[in-house]
Amino acid sequence: MRKIKYKKGKKLQPYNLEYTGIHKSKESEMQLFVYNNLDVTEYKDFKVKDLDAFIDGQKTNWLNIHGLNNIDLIKAIGGYFAIDNFMLADILNTTRRTKLEESQDILFFNIKSLLPAAHSESISVEQISFLLKDGILISFQEKRSDFFTHIRERIRTHSGIVRTKKPDYLLYILLDAIMENFYITLENEEDKLEELINTTKKSTDPIILEKIELHRDNFNFLKRSIIPLRDSLYDIKSIKDDDVFNSLEMENYSFFDRLHQKSLELLEQIESDMGLLESASNFFFSAQTHKMNEIMKTLTIVSAIFIPLTFIVGVYGMNFENMPELEYKNGYYFVMVVLFLIVIGMIFYFKKRRWF
């Protein structure tokens, strides 16, 4: 049975950057959105040195990087934006847990995005990192995916209020999109759980127990992924009055409070689902015990019926010379009738007592 867990991370030095994820064949690409309430400009296929001409300090800038295998590109971005190597190491090391920190006016957010794996009972994991600094939001994805497609369309078409807000609001809606993946993953697991519970009511196949343990691992994995996210969002929620995160505007703290509430809802639902899973496990063992009891009851009844028959046959199987019944002409038929009546009588008695 495959257990889902974080891989043990390598002991990497912060100045020896190395991507530890599994998407090492993905080419690194950059995409830049520069927008405000009036217009939007989108750039693709450019070099880091071109950012001087593209980035507009009077507008909101979103730089998205797909693929982390190009270490030179990551270093170049780190050098251009004066990003500490410790943060770059956390971006490249996919074994890190979700974390939030602010250093040198850079807000760093590292999060795991989960989705159901195709054609598998496991969960697909991708690490996504965000850096918020001076009107610029930088996002790092391990591979090209559809997580933020609808957000890009909202920016292009001026749908909603995203174009009227600054990068901290953009960070909020990107995190919200990732949390939607948690809901999708949890819903997928709940559908499988419902099917599994129905199966436990019809079958006592031992493979069911393996599936129960597999889904228990999945729910525990979801829980371990959401708890650090909840803690990070609570940090934002709890210290807003201290003005610790300079990159966030005061009016946008309420949006992150919503994300914190969502994380609590997810954890509560997971706890409820794990309770159902425990009930399914208990029902499975109860069904097995009941089936074993039924088998033992049947065997006991059969044994009880044959006890008097065995006794009678044993008596007349003795080799004593002075056994008058052995000389009866119809003795054999008489004994067979007696045996038959004993069987019928015992079955009737057991049936009357509702023993089967």
GROMACS .gro file of N, CA, C and O in nm, residues 24 67 72 78 84 128 130 150 222 237 243 250 259 287 308 320 334 341:
model
   72
   24LYS      N    1   1.156   1.794  -1.363
   24LYS     CA    2   1.286   1.844  -1.406
   24LYS      C    3   1.299   1.854  -1.558
   24LYS      O    4   1.396   1.909  -1.608
   67GLY      N    5   0.806   2.643  -1.428
   67GLY     CA    6   0.924   2.558  -1.437
   67GLY      C    7   1.039   2.615  -1.354
   67GLY      O    8   1.077   2.730  -1.371
   72ASP      N    9   1.986   2.903  -1.336
   72ASP     CA   10   2.044   3.033  -1.376
   72ASP      C   11   1.936   3.140  -1.385
   72ASP      O   12   1.958   3.256  -1.346
   78GLY      N   13   1.647   3.638  -0.876
   78GLY     CA   14   1.684   3.673  -0.740
   78GLY      C   15   1.776   3.792  -0.734
   78GLY      O   16   1.762   3.879  -0.646
   84ASP      N   17   1.677   3.730  -0.116
   84ASP     CA   18   1.774   3.657  -0.036
   84ASP      C   19   1.785   3.512  -0.085
   84ASP      O   20   1.684   3.451  -0.123
  128ILE      N   21   0.397   2.599  -0.493
  128ILE     CA   22   0.387   2.730  -0.555
  128ILE      C   23   0.434   2.834  -0.454
  128ILE      O   24   0.393   2.830  -0.337
  130PHE      N   25   0.528   3.257  -0.369
  130PHE     CA   26   0.496   3.395  -0.403
  130PHE      C   27   0.592   3.490  -0.332
  130PHE      O   28   0.628   3.468  -0.216
  150HIS      N   29  -0.818   3.139  -1.508
  150HIS     CA   30  -0.935   3.227  -1.496
  150HIS      C   31  -0.895   3.364  -1.442
  150HIS      O   32  -0.959   3.465  -1.475
  222LEU      N   33  -0.388   1.560   0.350
  222LEU     CA   34  -0.460   1.686   0.333
  222LEU      C   35  -0.453   1.771   0.460
  222LEU      O   36  -0.429   1.892   0.455
  237LYS      N   37  -0.383   3.744   0.988
  237LYS     CA   38  -0.507   3.791   1.051
  237LYS      C   39  -0.481   3.852   1.188
  237LYS      O   40  -0.540   3.955   1.224
  243ASP      N   41   0.087   4.625   1.193
  243ASP     CA   42   0.144   4.672   1.067
  243ASP      C   43   0.278   4.605   1.039
  243ASP      O   44   0.376   4.668   0.999
  250MET      N   45  -0.399   4.781   0.457
  250MET     CA   46  -0.488   4.752   0.569
  250MET      C   47  -0.626   4.707   0.523
  250MET      O   48  -0.687   4.618   0.581
  259LEU      N   49  -0.969   3.370   0.376
  259LEU     CA   50  -0.891   3.249   0.347
  259LEU      C   51  -0.868   3.169   0.474
  259LEU      O   52  -0.871   3.045   0.472
  287ALA      N   53  -1.884  -0.634   1.051
  287ALA     CA   54  -1.941  -0.724   0.950
  287ALA      C   55  -1.863  -0.855   0.944
  287ALA      O   56  -1.923  -0.963   0.930
  308PRO      N   57  -2.618  -3.673   1.884
  308PRO     CA   58  -2.697  -3.794   1.919
  308PRO      C   59  -2.687  -3.903   1.814
  308PRO      O   60  -2.690  -4.023   1.845
  320PHE      N   61  -1.977  -5.620   2.121
  320PHE     CA   62  -2.020  -5.716   2.224
  320PHE      C   63  -2.109  -5.824   2.160
  320PHE      O   64  -2.189  -5.797   2.072
  334PHE      N   65  -3.542  -4.965   1.170
  334PHE     CA   66  -3.594  -4.897   1.289
  334PHE      C   67  -3.495  -4.788   1.336
  334PHE      O   68  -3.536  -4.676   1.366
  341LEU      N   69  -3.595  -3.912   1.273
  341LEU     CA   70  -3.684  -3.837   1.360
  341LEU      C   71  -3.607  -3.746   1.455
  341LEU      O   72  -3.650  -3.633   1.486
   0.00000   0.00000   0.00000
